Structures are given as structure tokens and as C-alpha cells.
CSV table of C-alpha atoms and ligand atoms in Angstrom, one decimal:
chain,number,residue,atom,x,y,z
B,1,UNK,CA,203.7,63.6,143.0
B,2,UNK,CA,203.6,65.9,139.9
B,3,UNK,CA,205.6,64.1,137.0
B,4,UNK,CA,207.7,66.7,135.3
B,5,UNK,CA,206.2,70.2,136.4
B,6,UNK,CA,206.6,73.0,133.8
B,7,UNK,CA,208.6,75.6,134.4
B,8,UNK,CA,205.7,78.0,134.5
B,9,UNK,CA,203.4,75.6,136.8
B,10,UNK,CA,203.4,78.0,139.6
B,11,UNK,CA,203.0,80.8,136.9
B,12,UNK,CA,199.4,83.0,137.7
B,13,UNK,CA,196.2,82.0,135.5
B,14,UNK,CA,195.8,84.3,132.9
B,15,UNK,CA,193.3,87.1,133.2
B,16,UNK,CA,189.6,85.4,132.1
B,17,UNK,CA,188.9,88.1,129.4
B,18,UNK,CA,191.8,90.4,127.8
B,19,UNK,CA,190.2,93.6,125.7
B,20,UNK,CA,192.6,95.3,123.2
B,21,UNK,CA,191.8,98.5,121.8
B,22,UNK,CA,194.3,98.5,118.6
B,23,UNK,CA,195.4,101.4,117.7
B,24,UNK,CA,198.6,102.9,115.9
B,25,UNK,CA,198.1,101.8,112.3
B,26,UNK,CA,197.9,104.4,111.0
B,27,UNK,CA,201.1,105.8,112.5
B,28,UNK,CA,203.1,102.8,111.7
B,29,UNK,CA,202.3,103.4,108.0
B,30,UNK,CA,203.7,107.5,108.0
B,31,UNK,CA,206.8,106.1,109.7
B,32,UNK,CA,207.5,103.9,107.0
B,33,UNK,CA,206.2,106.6,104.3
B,34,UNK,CA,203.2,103.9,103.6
B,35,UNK,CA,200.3,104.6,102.7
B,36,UNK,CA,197.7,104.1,106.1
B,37,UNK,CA,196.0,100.7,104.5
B,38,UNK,CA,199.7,99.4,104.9
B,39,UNK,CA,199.3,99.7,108.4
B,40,UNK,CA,195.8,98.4,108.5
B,41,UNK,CA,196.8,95.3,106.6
B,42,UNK,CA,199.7,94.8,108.6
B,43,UNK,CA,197.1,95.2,111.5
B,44,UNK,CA,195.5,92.2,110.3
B,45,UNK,CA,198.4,90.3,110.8
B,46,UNK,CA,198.8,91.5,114.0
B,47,UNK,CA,195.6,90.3,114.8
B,48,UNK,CA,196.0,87.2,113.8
B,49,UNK,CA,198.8,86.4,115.9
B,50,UNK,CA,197.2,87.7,119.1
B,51,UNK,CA,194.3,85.1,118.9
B,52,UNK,CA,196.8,82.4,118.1
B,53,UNK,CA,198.5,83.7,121.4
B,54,UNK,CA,195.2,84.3,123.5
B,55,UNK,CA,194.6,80.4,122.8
B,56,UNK,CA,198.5,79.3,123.5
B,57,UNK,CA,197.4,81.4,127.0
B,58,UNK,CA,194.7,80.1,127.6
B,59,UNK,CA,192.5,83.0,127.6
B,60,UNK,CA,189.2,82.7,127.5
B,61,UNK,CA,187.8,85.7,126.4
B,62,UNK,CA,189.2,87.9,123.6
B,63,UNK,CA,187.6,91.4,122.4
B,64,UNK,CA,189.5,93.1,119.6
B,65,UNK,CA,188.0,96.8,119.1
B,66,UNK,CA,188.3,96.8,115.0
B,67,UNK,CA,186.0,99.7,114.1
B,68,UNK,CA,184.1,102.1,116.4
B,69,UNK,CA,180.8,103.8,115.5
B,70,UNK,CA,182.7,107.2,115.6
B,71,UNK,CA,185.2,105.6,112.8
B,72,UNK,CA,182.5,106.3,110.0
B,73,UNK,CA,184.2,109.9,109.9
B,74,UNK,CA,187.4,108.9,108.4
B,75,UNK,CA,187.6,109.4,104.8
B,76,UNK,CA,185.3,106.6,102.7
B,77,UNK,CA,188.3,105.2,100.9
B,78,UNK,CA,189.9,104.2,104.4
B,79,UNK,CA,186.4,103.4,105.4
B,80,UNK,CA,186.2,100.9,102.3
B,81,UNK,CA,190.0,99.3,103.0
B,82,UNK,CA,189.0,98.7,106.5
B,83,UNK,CA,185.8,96.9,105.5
B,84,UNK,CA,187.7,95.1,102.9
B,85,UNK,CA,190.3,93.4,105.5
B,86,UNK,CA,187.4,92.4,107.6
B,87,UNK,CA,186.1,90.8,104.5
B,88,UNK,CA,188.6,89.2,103.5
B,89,UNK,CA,189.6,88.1,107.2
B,90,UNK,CA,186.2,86.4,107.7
B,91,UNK,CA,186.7,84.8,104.6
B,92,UNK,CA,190.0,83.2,104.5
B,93,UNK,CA,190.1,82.7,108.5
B,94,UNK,CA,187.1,81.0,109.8
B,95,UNK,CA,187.9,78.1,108.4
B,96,UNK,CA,191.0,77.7,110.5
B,97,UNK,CA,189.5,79.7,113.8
B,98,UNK,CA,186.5,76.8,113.3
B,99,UNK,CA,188.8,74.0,113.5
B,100,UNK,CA,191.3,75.3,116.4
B,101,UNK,CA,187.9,75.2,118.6
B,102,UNK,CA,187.6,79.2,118.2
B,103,UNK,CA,183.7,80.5,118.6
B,104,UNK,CA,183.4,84.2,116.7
B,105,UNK,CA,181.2,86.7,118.4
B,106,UNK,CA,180.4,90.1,116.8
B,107,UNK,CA,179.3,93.0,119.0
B,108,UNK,CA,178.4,96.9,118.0
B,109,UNK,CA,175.8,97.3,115.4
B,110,UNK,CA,177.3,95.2,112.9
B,111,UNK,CA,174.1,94.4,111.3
B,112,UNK,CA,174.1,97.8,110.3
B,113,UNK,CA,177.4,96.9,107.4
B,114,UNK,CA,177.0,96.0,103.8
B,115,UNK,CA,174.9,92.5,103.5
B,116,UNK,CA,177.4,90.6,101.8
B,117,UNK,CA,179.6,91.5,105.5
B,118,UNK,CA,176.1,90.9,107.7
B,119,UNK,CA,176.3,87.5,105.9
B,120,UNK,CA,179.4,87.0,106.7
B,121,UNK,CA,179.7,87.4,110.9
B,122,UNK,CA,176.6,85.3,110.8
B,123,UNK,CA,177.8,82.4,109.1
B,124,UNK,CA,180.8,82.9,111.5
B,125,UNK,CA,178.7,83.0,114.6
B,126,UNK,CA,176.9,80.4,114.0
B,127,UNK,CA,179.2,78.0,112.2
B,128,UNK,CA,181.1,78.5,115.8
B,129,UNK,CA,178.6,79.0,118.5
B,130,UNK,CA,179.3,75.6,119.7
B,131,UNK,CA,183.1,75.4,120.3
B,132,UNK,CA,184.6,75.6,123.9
B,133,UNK,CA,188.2,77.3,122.9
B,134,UNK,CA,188.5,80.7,123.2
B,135,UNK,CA,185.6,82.9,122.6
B,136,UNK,CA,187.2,85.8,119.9
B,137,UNK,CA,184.5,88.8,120.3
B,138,UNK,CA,185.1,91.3,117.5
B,139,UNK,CA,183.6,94.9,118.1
B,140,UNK,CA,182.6,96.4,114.4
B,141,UNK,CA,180.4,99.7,114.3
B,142,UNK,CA,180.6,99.4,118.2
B,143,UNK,CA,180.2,102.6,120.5
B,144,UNK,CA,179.5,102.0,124.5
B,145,UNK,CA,177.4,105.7,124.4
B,146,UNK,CA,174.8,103.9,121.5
B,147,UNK,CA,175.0,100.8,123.0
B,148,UNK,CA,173.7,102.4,126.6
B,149,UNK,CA,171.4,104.2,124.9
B,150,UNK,CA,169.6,101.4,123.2
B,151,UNK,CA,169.9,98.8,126.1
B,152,UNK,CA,167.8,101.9,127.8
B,153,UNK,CA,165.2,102.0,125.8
B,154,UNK,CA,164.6,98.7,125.4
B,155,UNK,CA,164.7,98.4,129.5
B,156,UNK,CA,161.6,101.5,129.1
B,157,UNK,CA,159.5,99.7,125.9
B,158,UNK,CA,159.7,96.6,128.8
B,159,UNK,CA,158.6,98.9,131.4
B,160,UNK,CA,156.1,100.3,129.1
B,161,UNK,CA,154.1,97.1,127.9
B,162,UNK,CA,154.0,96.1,131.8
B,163,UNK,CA,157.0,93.3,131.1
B,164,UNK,CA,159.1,94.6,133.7
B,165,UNK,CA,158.5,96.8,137.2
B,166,UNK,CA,161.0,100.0,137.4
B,167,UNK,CA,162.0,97.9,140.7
B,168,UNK,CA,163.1,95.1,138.2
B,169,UNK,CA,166.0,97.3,136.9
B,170,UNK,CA,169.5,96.5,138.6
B,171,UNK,CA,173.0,96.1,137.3
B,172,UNK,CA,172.6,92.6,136.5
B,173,UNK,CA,169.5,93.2,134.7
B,174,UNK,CA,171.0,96.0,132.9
B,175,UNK,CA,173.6,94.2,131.7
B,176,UNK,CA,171.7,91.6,130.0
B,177,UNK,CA,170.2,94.4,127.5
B,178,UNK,CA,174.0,95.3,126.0
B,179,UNK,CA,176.1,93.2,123.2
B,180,UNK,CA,177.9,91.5,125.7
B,181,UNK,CA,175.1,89.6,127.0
B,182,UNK,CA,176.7,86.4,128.3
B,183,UNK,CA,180.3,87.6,128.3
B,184,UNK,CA,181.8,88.4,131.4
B,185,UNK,CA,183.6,91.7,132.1
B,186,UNK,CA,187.0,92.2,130.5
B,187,UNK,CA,189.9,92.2,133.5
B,188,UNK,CA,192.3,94.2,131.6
B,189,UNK,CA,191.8,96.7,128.8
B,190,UNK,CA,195.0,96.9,127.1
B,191,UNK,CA,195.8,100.0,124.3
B,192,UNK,CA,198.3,100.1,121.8
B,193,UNK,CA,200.1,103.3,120.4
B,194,UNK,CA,200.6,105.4,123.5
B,195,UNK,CA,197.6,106.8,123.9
B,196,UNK,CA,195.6,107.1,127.0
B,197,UNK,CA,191.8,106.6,126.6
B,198,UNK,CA,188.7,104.3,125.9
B,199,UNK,CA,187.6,105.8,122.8
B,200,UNK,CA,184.0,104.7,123.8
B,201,UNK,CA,185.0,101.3,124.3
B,202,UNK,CA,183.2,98.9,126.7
B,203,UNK,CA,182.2,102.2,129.4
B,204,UNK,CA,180.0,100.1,131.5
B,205,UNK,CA,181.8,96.7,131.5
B,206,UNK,CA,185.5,98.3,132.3
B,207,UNK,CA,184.5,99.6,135.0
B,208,UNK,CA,186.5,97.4,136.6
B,209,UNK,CA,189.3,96.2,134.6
B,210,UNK,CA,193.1,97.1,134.8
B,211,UNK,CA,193.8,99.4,132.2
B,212,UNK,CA,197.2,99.2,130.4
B,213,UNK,CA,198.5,101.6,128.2
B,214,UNK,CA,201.7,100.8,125.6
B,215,UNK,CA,203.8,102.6,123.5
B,216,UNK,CA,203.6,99.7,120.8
B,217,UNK,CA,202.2,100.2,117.7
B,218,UNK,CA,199.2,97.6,116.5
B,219,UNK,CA,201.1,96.5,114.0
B,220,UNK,CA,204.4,95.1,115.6
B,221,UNK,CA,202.1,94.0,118.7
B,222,UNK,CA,203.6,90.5,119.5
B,223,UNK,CA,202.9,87.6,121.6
B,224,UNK,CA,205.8,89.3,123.9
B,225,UNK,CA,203.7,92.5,124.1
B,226,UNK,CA,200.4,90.4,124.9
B,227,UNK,CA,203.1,88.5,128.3
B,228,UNK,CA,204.3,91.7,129.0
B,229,UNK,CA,200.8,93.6,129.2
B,230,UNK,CA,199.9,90.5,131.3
B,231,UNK,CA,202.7,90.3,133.6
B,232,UNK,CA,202.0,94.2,134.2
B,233,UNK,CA,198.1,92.9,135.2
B,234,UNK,CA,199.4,90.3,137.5
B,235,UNK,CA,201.1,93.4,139.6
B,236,UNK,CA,198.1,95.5,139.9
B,237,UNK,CA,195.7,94.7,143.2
B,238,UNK,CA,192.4,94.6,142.1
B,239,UNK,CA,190.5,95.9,145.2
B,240,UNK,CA,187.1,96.8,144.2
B,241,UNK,CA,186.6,99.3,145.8
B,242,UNK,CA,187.4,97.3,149.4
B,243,UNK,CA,190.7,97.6,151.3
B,244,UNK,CA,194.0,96.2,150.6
B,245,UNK,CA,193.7,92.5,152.1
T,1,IPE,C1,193.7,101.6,114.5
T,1,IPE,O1,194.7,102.3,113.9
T,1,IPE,C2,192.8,101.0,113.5
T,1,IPE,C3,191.4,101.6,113.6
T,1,IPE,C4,191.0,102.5,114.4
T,1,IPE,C5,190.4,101.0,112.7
T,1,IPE,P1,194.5,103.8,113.5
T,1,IPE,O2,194.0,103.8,112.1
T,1,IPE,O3,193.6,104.6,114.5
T,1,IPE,O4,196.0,104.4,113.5
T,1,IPE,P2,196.5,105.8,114.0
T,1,IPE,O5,195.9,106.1,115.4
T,1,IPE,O6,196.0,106.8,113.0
T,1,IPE,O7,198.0,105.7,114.1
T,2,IPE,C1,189.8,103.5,118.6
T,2,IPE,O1,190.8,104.1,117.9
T,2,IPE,C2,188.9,102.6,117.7
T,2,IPE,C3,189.6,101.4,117.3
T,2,IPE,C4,190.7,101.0,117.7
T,2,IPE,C5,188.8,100.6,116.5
T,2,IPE,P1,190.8,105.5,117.2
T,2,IPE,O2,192.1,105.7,116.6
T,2,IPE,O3,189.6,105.6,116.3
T,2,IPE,O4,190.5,106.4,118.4
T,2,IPE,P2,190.7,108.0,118.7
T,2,IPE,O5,190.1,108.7,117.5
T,2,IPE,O6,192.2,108.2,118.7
T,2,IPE,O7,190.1,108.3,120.0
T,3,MG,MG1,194.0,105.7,116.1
């Protein structure tokens, strides 16, 4: 006999990896007649709270897009705020991500940021590559079209020295040569702020996820909104491609 069930105990598990794109800052700012870092920093706090949910949840997988590679294009002062909060996030947070069993990884071509920031995701990788709690994967500088393209031509320079046959080459194989190496694909893809696409976000490992789209803004993006986009994941039928069973 179970002593004292929860409430939730016949409650589904929570989908293994949850992707957000965050978007809306920006807008949440003009409504308030705030300049757009307001949003961003209020972004941050956002943020914040979503990994303290993901871990209440259980998830086990969290990927936050925070800048993509096409991103570069907004104006350099924005381009220095957002650097700036993920500065000063990796700097006041890992302390406390470190000690609530949180491992940190960074994917997109981070290495690519100022070296004071390079210093700082790799301090926070590997101060947490051995925790167990939820694995927090931050996408900086990331685009799925570059990230294709390189995990090709690395495949080819294999092929090329005689490492690997063209025979060798397979989805599995493939998917070794991207960032997420070792993280399996996100189930749901959730986006903030109304809009309705990927913004070159995580192309080849979506491919199967549930998508959901919300009318939310990043900024007031709750622990509710995180349930609710859940709940609406636990309705879809994930066939793949098979028949309803
Ligand atoms: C998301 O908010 C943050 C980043 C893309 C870095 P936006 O800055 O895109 O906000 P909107 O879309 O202009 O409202
Ligand atoms: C996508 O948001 C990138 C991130 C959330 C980091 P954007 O606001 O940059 O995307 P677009 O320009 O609307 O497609
Ligand atoms: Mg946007």
C-alpha cells in the first residue's frame, strides 16, 4: 500500500527535454514605454524562474535559446546589454545552479564570444559536468543552418583522411557531429510571444517534438505558463509517423 499518495501521483511524467525559444522582450519593454534592455533584464528573471521550475518538475533536459547567430544584426548597444546579462548571469548564478545539482551546457559557437565570456561557460561546464539534476543547455551564437553545415564537413574531412566509409554515415552518426552530442531530442519546443516559427533553432533535432506556440511574453513567462505548455503536450499524440494506436 502507498502511504499518503499525492495528489498528482497518477499525474503524467513530464516531457524528458523542454526547449524554449524566448521571445517577446523586446515587446514587453515598448508596452511599458521601456527601453528594450528592460525587457531583456526582466528576461533574465524570467529565466531564472523557469530552471527553478524545470527542477521542481522534474525535467531533465532544459534548452533556453538566448542568442541566435542571426542576433549579431541587432544594433551593437543591444548586442552589448545582451552579452552583459549573460555575464553577469554566469557570474552571480552558478554558484547556486552548482549547489541545487544543476550541470550547465553551452551549445552554438559560443567559443566564438569575448574571452572574459569563453572563460566563463567553461568554468560553468566544467565546475558542473558531474551533477545528475537537471541538465540546463543554454544556446548562445547558436544557428541549426551553421551548425549542419559544420557537423558536414567534419563528417567529409573523416571521409577524406579514410576515418570513415560514406556507408558509415547514418542519422545516428550524424547526430554525434552537432552541439547536442549526448543530449537527447527535445519533446516539446515551446515559443513565447505569439509568434509561429523556429528561428533556426534545433532544425534537425525537432524534428520530432510538439511544438507549442503562446501568446505570453518572455518576460511574465511563469511556472503556470511552463504547466500549461505541458498540460497542452500531454494532449498531443505523438505518432511518428505510425498510426493512431
Ligand atoms: C527575445 O526577445 C530575446 C532575444 C532574442 C535575445 P526579443 O528581443 O526578440 O523581443 P521582441 O521579439 O523584439 O519583442
Ligand atoms: C529567436 O528570437 C532567437 C532567440 C530567442 C534567442 P528572434 O526574436 O531573434 O527571432 P525572429 O527574428 O523574430 O525570427
Ligand atoms: Mg524577438
Amino acid at each position: 500500500m502507498t502511504p499518503n499518495p499525492s495528489p498528482q501521483a497518477d499525474a503524467p511524467p513530464p516531457p524528458r527535454h523542454v526547449a524554449i525559444i524566448m521571445d517577446g522582450n523586446g515587446r514587453w519593454a515598448k508596452a511599458r514605454g521601456l527601453p528594450r534592455v528592460a525587457g531583456h533584464q526582466r528576461g533574465v528573471d524570467a529565466l531564472r524562474g523557469v530552471v527553478e521550475a524545470g527542477q521542481e518538475m522534474k525535467i531533465d533536459f532544459l534548452t533556453l535559446y538566448a542568442f541566435s547567430s542571426e542576433n549579431w544584426k541587432r544594433p551593437p548597444t543591444e548586442v552589448d546589454d545582451l552579452m552583459g546579462l549573460l555575464r553577469l548571469y554566469l557570474r552571480r548564478e552558478l554558484r547556486d545552479l552548482h549547489r541545487n545539482g544543476v550541470r550547465i551546457r553551452f551549445i552554438g559557437e559560443w567559443r566564438r564570444l569575448a574571452v572574459d565570456i569563453v572563460k566563463l561557460i567553461e568554468d560553468a561546464e566544467s565546475t558542473t559536468a558531474q551533477n545528475y539534476g537537471l541538465t540546463l543547455v543554454i544556446a548562445v551564437n547558436y544557428g541549426s543552418h551553421r551548425e549542419i553545415v559544420e557537423a558536414t564537413k567534419r563528417i567529409a574531412a573523416a571521409v577524406a583522411d579514410g576515418a570513415m566509409a560514406v556507408g558509415d554515415i547514418d542519422e545516428e552518426v550524424f547526430a554525434t557531429h552537432l552541439h547536442t552530442d549526448g543530449i537527447p531530442d527535445p519533446d516539446l519546443v515551446i515559443r513565447t510571444s505569439g509568434e509561429q516559427r523556429l528561428s533556426n533553432f534545433l532544425l534537425w533535432q525537432a524534428g520530432y517534438a510538439e511544438l507549442v506556440f503562446m501568446d505570453v511574453l518572455w518576460p511574465d513567462f511563469n511556472k503556470t505558463s511552463l504547466e500549461q505548455a505541458i498540460d497542452e503536450f500531454h494532449h498531443r499524440e505523438r505518432r511518428y509517423g505510425a498510426t493512431s494506436g
